PDB file of C-alpha atoms in Angstrom:
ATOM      1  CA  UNK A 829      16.514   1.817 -19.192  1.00  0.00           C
ATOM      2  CA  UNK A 830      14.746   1.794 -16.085  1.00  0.00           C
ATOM      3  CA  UNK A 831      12.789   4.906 -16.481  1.00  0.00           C
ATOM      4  CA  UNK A 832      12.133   3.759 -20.279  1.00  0.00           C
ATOM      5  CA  UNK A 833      10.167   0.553 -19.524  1.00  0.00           C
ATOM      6  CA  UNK A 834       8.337   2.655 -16.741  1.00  0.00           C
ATOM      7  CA  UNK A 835       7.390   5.405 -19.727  1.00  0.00           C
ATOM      8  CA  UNK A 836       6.150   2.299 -21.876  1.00  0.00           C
ATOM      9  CA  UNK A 837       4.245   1.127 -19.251  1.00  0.00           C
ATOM     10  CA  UNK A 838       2.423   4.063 -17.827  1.00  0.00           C
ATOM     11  CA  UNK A 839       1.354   4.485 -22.040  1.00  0.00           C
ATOM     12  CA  UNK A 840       0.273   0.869 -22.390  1.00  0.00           C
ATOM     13  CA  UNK A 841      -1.978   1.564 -19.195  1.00  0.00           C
ATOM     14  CA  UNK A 842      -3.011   4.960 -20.394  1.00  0.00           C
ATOM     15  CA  UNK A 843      -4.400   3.757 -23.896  1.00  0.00           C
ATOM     16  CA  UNK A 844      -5.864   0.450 -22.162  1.00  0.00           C
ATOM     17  CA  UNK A 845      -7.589   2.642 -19.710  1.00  0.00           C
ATOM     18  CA  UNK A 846      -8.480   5.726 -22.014  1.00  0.00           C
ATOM     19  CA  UNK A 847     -10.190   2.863 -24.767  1.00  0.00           C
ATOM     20  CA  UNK A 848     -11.570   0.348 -21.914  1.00  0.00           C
ATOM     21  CA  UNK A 849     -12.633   3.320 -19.190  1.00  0.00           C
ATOM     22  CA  UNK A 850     -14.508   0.039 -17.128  1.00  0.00           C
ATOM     23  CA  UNK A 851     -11.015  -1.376 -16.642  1.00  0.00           C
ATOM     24  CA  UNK A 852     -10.419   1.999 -14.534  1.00  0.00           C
ATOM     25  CA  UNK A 853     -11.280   1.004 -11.036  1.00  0.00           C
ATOM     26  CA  UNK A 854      -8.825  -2.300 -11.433  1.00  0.00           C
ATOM     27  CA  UNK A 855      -5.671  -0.864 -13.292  1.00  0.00           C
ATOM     28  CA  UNK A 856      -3.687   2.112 -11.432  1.00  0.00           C
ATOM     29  CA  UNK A 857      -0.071   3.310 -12.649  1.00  0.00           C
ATOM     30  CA  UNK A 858       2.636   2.957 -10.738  1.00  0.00           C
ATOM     31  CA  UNK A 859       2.737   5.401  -8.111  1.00  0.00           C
ATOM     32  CA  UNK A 860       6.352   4.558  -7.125  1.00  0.00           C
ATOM     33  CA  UNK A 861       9.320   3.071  -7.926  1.00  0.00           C
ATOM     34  CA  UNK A 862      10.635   1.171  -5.034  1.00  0.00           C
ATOM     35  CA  UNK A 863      14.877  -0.142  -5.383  1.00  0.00           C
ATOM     36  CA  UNK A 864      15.501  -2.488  -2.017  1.00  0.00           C
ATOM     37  CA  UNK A 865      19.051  -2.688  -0.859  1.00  0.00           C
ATOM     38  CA  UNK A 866      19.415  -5.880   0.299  1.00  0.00           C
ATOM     39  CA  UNK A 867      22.918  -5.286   1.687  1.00  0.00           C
ATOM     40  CA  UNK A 868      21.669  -2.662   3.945  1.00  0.00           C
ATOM     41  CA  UNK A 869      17.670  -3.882   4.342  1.00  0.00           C
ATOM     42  CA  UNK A 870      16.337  -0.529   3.482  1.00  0.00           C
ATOM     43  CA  UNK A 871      14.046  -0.070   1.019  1.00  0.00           C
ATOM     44  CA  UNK A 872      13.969   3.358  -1.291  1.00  0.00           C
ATOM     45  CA  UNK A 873      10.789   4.786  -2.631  1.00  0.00           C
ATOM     46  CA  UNK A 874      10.562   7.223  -5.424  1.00  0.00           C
ATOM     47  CA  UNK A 875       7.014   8.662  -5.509  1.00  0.00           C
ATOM     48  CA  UNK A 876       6.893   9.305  -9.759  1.00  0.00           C
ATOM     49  CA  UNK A 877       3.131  10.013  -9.886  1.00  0.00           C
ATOM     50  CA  UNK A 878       0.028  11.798  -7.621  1.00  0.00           C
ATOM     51  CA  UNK A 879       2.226  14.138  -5.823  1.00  0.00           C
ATOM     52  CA  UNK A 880       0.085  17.129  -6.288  1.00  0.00           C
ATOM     53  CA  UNK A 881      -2.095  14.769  -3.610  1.00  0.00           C
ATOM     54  CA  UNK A 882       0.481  15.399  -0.982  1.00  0.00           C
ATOM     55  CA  UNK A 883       1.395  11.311  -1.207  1.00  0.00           C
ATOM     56  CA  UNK A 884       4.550  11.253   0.518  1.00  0.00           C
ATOM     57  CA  UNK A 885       3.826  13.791   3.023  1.00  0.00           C
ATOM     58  CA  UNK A 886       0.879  11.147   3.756  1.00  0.00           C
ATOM     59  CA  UNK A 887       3.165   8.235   4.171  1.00  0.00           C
ATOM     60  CA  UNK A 888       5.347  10.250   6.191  1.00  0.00           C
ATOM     61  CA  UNK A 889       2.825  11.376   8.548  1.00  0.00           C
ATOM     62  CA  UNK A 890       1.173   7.826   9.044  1.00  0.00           C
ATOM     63  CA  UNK A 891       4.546   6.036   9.269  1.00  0.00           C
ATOM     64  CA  UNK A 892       5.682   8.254  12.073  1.00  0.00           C
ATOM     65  CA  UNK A 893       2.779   7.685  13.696  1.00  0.00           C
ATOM     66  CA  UNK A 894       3.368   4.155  13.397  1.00  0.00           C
ATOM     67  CA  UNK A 895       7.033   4.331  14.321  1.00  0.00           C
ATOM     68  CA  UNK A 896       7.063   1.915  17.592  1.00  0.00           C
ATOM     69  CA  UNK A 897       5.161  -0.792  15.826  1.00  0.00           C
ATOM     70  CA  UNK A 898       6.220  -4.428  14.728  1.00  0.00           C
ATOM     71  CA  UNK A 899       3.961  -4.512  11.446  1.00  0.00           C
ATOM     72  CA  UNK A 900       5.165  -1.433   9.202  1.00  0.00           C
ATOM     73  CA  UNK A 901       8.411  -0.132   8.145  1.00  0.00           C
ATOM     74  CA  UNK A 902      10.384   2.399   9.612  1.00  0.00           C
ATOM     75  CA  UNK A 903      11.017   5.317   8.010  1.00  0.00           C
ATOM     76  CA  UNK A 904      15.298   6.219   7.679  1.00  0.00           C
ATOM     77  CA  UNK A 905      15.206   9.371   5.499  1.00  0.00           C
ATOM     78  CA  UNK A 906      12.841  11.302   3.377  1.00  0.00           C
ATOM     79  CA  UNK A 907      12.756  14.297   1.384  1.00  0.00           C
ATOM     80  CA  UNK A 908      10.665  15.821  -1.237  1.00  0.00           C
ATOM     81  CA  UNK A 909       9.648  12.963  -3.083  1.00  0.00           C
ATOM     82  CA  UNK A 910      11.750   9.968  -2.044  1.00  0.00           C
ATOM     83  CA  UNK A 911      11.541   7.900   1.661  1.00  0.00           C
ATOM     84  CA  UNK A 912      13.984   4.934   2.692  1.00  0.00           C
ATOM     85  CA  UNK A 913      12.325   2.457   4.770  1.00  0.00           C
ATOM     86  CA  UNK A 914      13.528  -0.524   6.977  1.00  0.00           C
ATOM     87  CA  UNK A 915      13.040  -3.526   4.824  1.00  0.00           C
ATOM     88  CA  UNK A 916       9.714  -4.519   5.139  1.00  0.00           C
ATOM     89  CA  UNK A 917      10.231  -8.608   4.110  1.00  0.00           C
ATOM     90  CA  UNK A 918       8.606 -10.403   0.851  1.00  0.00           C
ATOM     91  CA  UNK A 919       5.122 -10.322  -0.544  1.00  0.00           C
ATOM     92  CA  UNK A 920       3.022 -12.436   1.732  1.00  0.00           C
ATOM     93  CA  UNK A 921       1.644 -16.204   0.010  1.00  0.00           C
ATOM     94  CA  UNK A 922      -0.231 -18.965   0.514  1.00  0.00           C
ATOM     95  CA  UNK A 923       3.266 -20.593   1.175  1.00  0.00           C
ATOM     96  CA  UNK A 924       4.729 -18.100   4.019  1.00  0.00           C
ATOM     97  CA  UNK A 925       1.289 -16.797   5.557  1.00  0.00           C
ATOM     98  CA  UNK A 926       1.989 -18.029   9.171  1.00  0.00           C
ATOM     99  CA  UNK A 927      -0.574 -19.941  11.456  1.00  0.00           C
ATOM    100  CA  UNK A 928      -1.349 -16.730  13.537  1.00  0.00           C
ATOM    101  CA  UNK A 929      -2.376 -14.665  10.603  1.00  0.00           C
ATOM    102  CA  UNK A 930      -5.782 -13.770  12.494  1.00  0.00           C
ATOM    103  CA  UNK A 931      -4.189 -12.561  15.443  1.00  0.00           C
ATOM    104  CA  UNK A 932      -1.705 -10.708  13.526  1.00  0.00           C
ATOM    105  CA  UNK A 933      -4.202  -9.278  11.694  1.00  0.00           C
ATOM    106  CA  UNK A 934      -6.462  -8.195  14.291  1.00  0.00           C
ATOM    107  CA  UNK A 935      -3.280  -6.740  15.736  1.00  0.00           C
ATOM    108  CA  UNK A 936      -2.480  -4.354  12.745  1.00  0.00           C
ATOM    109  CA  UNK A 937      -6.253  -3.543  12.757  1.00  0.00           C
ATOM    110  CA  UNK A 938      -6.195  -2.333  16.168  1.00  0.00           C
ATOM    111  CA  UNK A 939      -3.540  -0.399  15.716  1.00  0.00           C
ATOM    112  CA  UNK A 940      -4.902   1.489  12.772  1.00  0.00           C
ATOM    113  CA  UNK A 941      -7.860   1.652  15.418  1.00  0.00           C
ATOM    114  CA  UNK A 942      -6.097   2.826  17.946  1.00  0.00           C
ATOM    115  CA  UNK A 943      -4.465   5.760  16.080  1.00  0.00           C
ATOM    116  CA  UNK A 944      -7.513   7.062  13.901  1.00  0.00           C
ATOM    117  CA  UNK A 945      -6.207   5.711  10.644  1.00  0.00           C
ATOM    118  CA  UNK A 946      -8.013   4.218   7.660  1.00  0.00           C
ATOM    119  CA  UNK A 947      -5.300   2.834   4.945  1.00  0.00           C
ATOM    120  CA  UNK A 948      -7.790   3.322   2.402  1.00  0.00           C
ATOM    121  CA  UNK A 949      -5.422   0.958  -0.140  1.00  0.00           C
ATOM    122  CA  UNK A 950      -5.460  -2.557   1.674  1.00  0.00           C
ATOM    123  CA  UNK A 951      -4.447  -4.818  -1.362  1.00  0.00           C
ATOM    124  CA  UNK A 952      -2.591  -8.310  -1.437  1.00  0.00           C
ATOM    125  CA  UNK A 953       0.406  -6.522  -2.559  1.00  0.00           C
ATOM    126  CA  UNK A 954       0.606  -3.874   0.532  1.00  0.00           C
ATOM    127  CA  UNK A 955       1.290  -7.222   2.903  1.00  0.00           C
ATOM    128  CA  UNK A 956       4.955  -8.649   3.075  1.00  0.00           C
ATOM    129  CA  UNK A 957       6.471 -10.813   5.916  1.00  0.00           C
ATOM    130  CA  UNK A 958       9.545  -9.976   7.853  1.00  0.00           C
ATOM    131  CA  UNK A 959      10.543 -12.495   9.954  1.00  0.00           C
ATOM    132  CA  UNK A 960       7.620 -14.505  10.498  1.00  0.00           C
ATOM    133  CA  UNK A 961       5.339 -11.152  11.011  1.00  0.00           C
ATOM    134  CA  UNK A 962       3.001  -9.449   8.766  1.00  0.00           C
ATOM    135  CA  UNK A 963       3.791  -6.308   7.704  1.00  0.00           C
ATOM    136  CA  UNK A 964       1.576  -3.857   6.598  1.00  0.00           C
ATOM    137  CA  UNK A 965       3.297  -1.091   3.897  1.00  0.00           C
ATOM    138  CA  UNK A 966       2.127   1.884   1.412  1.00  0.00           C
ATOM    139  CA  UNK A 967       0.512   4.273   3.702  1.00  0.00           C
ATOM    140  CA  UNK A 968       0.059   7.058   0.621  1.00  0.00           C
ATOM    141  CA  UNK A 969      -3.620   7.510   0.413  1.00  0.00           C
ATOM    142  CA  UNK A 970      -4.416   6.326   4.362  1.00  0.00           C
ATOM    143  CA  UNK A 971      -6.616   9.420   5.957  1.00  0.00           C
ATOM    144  CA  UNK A 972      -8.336   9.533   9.724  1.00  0.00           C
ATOM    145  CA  UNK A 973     -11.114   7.739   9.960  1.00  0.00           C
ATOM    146  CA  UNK A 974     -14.593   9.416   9.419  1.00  0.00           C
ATOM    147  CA  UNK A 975     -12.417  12.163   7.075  1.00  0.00           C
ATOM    148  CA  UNK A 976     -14.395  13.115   4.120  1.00  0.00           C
ATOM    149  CA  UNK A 977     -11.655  12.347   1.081  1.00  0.00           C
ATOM    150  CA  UNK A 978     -11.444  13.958  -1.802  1.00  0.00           C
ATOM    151  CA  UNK A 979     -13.886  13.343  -4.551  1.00  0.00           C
ATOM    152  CA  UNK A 980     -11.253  13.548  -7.338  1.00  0.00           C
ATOM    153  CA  UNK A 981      -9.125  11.206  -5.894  1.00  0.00           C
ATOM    154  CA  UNK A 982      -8.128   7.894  -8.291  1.00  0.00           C
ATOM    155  CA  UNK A 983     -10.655   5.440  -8.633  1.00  0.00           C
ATOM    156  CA  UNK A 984      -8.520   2.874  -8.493  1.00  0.00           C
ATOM    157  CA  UNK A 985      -7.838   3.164  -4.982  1.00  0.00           C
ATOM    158  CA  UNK A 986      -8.763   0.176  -2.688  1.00  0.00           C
ATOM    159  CA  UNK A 987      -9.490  -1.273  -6.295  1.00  0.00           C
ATOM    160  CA  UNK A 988     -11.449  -4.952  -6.348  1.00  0.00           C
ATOM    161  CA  UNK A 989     -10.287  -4.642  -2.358  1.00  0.00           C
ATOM    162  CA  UNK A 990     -12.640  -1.442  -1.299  1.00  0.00           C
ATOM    163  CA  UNK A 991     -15.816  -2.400   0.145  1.00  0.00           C
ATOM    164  CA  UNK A 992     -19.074  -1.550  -1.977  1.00  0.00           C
ATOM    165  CA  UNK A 993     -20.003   0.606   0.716  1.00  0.00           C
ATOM    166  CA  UNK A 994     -16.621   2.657   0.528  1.00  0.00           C
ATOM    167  CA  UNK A 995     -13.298   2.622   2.192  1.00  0.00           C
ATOM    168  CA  UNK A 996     -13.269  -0.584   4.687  1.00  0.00           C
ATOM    169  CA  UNK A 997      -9.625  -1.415   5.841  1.00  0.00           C
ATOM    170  CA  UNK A 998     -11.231  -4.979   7.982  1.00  0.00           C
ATOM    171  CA  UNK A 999     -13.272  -5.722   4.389  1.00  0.00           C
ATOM    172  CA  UNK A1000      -9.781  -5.286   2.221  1.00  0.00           C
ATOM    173  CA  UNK A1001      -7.269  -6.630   4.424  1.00  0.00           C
ATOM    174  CA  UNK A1002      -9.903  -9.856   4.567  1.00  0.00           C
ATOM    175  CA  UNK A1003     -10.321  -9.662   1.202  1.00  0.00           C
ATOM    176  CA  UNK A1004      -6.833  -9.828   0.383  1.00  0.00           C
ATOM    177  CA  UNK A1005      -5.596 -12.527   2.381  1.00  0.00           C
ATOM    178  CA  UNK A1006      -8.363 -14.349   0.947  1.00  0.00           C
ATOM    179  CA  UNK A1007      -6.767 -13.833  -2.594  1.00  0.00           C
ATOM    180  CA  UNK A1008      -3.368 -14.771  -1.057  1.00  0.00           C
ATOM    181  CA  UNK A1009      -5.090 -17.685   0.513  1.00  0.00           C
ATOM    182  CA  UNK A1010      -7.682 -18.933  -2.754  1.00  0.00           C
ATOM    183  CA  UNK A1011      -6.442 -16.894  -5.841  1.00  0.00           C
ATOM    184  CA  UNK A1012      -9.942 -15.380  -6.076  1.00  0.00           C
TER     185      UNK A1012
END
């Protein structure tokens, strides 16, 4: 049943986006199909579309270099196309965003800083708190900074989030707690 109502939704989005091609940088299939395990707090993600992009060999790569810190997941297992992650918390609100969200932020900036990284995908639904922390997750299309990306990558990425001026990881995580923050 699962894998039914993902079919009918990755048509609905097809013939939306084939008939309204303007809707194309907002609207991006499901990439993944993510199944957390509450009894265990890991979190299991099937990567169902984009693989010929090398996604979760991405993730993989960026998450191990991210291993030691506070605000992303760790990674428990991978193979081909599936990774189980340390549960990464719930999607981040108006309601839970704590009163050191700046710091926090500047914090997971740094870091990305620190290790070359540009996300490239910063959107309100990649930040989740654990524990009073932001977390920072989906690591799939993230590239060193500077590196020229591939021109027939999705459109969608970075969506409404992505700085006119290209990939901005400051501009979209801004952007995004703003929407958490405002709705708009």
């Amino acid at each position: 049943m699962q894998y039914l109502i993902l079919n009918l939704k990755f048509w609905f989005i097809g013939n939306i986006k084939k008939y309204f091609p303007i809707l194309n940088q907002y609207i991006r299939s499901t990439t993944s199909i993510i199944t957390i395990n509450h009894e265990n707090d890991t979190v299991y993600k099937e990567t169902v579309r984009y693989l010929e992009f090398r996604v979760v060999e991405n993730e993989i790569y960026w998450l191990k270099k991210l291993s030691d810190f506070e605000h992303t997941p760790n990674i428990i297992d991978h193979n081909k196309n599936k990774i189980t992650l340390s549960y990464a918390g719930e999607p981040l609100t108006s309601k839970n965003l704590p009163i050191d969200w700046e710091k926090q932020i500047e914090k997971i900036l740094d870091k990305l800083n620190e290790i070359n990284c540009s996300h490239n995908d910063i959107k309100p639904t990649d930040l989740l708190m654990l524990n009073n922390k932001i977390m920072l997750i989906d690591f799939q299309w993230a590239s060193n900074v500077n590196q020229s990306l591939s021109t027939n990558l999705p459109k969608s990425i970075g969506g409404i989030y992505k700085s006119k001026n290209g990939f901005n990881d400051r501009y979209s995580i801004y952007k995004s707690i703003h929407f958490i923050q405002f709705g708009n």
